PDB file of C-alpha atoms in Angstrom:
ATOM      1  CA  UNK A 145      78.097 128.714  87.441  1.00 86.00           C
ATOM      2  CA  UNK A 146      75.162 131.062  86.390  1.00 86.00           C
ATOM      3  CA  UNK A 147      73.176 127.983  84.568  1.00 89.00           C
ATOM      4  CA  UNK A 148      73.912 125.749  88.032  1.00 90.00           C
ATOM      5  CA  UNK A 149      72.838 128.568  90.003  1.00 89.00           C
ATOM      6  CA  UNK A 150      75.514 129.138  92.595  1.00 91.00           C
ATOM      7  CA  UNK A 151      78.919 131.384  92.750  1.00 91.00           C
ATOM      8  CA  UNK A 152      81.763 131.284  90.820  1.00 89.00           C
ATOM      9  CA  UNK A 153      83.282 130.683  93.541  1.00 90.00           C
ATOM     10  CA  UNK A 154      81.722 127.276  94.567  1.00 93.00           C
ATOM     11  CA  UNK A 155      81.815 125.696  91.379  1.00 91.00           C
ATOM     12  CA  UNK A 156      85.382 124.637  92.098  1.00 93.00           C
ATOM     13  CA  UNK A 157      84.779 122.769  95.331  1.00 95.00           C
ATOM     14  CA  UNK A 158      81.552 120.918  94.539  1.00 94.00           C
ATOM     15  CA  UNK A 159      83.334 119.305  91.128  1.00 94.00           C
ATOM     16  CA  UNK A 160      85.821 117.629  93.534  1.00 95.00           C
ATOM     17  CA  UNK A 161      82.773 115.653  94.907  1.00 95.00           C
ATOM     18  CA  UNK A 162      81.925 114.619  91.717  1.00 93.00           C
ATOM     19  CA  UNK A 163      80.594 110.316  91.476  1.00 92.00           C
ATOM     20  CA  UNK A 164      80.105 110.180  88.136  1.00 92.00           C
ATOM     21  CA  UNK A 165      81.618 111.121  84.625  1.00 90.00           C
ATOM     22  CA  UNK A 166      79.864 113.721  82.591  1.00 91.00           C
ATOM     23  CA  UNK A 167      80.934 114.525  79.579  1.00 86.00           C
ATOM     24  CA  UNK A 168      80.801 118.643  77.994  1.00 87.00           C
ATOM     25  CA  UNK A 169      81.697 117.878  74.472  1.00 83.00           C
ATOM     26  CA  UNK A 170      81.663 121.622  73.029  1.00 77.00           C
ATOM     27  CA  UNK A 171      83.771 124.242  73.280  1.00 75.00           C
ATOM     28  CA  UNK A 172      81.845 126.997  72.334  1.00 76.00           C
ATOM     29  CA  UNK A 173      80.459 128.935  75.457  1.00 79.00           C
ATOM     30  CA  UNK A 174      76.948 128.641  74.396  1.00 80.00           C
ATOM     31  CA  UNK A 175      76.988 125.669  73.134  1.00 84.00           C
ATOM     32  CA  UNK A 176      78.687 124.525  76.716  1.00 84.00           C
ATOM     33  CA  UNK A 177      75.856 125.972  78.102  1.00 83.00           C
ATOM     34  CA  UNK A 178      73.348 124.030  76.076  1.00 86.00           C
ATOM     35  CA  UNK A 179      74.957 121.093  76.806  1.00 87.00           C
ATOM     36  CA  UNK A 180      74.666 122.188  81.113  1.00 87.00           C
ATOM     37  CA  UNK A 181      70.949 123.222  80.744  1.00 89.00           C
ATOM     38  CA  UNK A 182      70.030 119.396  79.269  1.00 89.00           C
ATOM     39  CA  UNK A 183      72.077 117.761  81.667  1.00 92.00           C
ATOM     40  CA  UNK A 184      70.565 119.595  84.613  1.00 90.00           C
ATOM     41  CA  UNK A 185      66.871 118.782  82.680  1.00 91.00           C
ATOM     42  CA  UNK A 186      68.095 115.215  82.911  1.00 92.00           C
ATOM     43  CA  UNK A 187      68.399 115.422  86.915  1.00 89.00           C
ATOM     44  CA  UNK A 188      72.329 115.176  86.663  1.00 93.00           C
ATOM     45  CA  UNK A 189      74.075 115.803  89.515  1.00 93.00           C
ATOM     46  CA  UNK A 190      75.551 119.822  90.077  1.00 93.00           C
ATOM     47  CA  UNK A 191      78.590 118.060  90.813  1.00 95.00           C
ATOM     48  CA  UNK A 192      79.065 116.141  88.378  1.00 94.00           C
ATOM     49  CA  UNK A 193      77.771 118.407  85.921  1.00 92.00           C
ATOM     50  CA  UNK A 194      80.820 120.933  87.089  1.00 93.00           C
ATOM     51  CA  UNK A 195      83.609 118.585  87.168  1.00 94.00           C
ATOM     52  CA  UNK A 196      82.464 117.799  83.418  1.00 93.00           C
ATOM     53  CA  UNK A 197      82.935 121.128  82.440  1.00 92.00           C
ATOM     54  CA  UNK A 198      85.996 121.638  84.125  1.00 94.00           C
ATOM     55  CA  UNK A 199      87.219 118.717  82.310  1.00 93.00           C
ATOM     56  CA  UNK A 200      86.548 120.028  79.086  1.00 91.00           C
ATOM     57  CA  UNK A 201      88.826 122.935  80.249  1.00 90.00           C
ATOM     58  CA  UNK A 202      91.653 121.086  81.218  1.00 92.00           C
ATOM     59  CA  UNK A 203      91.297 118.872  78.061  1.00 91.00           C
ATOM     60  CA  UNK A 204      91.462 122.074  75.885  1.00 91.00           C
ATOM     61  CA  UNK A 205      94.772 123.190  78.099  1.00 91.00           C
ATOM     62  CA  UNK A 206      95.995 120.020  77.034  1.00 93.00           C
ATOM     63  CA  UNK A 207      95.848 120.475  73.320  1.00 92.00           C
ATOM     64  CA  UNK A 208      97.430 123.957  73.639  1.00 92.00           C
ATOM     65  CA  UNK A 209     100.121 122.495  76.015  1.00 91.00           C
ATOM     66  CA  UNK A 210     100.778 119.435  73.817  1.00 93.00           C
ATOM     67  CA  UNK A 211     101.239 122.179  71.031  1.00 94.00           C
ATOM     68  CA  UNK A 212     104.065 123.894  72.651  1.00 92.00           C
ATOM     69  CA  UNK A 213     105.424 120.575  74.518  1.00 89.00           C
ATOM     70  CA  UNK A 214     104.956 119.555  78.126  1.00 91.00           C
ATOM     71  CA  UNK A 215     107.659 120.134  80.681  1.00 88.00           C
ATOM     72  CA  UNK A 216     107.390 119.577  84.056  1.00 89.00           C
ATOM     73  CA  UNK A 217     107.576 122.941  86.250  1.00 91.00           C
ATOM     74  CA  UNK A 218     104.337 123.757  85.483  1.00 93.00           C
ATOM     75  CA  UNK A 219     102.891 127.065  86.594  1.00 93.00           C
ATOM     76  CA  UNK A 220      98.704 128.674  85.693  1.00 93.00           C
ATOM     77  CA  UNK A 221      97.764 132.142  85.793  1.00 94.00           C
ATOM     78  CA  UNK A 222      94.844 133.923  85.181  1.00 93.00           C
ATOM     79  CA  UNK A 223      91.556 133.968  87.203  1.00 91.00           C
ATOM     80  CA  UNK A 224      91.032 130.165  86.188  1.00 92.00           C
ATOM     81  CA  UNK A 225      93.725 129.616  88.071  1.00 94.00           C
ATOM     82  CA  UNK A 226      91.361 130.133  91.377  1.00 94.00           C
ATOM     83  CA  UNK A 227      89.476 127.475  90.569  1.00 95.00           C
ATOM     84  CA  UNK A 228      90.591 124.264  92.590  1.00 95.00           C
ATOM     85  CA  UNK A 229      88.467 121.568  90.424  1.00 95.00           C
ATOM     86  CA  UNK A 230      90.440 122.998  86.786  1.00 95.00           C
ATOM     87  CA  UNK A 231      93.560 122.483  89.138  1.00 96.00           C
ATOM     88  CA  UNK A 232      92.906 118.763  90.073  1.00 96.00           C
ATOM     89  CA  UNK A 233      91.287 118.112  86.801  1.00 95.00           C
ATOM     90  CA  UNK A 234      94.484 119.699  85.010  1.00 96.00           C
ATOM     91  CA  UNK A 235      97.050 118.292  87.889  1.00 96.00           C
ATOM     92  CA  UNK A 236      95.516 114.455  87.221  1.00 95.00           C
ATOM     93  CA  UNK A 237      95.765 115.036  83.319  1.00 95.00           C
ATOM     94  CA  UNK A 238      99.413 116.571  83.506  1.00 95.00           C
ATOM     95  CA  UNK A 239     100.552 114.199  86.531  1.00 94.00           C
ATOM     96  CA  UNK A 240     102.661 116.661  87.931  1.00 94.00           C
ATOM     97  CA  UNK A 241     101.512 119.230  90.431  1.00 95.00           C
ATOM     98  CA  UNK A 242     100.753 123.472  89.367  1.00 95.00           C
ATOM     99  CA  UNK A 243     102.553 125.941  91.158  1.00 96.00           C
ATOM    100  CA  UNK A 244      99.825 129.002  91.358  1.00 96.00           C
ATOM    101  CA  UNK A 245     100.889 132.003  92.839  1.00 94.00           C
ATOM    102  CA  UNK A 246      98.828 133.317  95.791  1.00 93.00           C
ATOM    103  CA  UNK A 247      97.098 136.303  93.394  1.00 94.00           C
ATOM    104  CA  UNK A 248      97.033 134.272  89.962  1.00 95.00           C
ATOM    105  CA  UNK A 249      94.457 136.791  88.479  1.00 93.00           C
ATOM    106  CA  UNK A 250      96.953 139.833  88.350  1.00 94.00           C
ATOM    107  CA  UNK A 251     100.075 138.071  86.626  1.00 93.00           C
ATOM    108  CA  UNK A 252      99.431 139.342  83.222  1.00 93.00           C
ATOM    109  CA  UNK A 253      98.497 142.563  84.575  1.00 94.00           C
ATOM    110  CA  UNK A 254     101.391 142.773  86.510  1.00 93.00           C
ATOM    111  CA  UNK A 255     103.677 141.732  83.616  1.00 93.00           C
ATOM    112  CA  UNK A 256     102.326 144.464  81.403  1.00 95.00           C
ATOM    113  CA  UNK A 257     103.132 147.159  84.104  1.00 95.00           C
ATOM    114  CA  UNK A 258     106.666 145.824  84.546  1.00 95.00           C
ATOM    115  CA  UNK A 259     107.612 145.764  80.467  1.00 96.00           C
ATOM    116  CA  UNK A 260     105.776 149.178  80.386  1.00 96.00           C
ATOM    117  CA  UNK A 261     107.929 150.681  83.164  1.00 95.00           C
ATOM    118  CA  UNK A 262     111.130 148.974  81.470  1.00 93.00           C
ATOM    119  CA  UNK A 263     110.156 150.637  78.157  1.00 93.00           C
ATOM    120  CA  UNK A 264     109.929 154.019  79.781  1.00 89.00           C
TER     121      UNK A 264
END
């Protein structure tokens, strides 16, 4: 969001008006990052650019998920979670919906407080 120039919190909605496929082959944050800056030198699309890296998100998911095998019921925490184009992008790959919770961010944090206050 910080090499597009815009809020976290709009890099979500402007994927899902993505045209065109971009591909973000790395996985390494800075690497990522290199990729974004010569894409935007190359007069790519925001857009586009952000629905490419939000695919390489979901794609990574997907290795982790296949690792652990993929039942439907699916559910994403985390802040990531808040971000509708890693949704769609996830949903489409998955073809099964996500059931988020309406304060994703806080379910770890929340899970820690209840096993602590079990252990005590």
């Amino acid at each position: 969001a910080r090499t597009l120039e815009m809020d976290i919190s709009e890099l979500g909605p402007i994927s899902l008006k993505s045209t065109e496929n971009v591909t973000i082959s790395s996985m390494c944050t800075v690497f990522a990052e290199s990729e974004v800056i010569s894409l935007i030198a190359q007069n790519r699309e925001k857009a586009d650019i952000a629905n490419g890296v939000h695919e390489a998100i979901s794609g990574k998911a997907m290795s982790l998920l296949r690792r652990v095998g993929l039942e439907p019921g699916y559910m994403m925490t985390g802040g990531v979670a808040k971000n509708v184009g890693v949704i769609h992008c996830l949903e489409e790959k998955l073809g099964s919906p996500l059931f988020i919770c309406d304060d994703p961010e806080i379910v770890g944090a929340t899970g820690a407080a209840l096993y602590a206050l079990d252990k005590i």
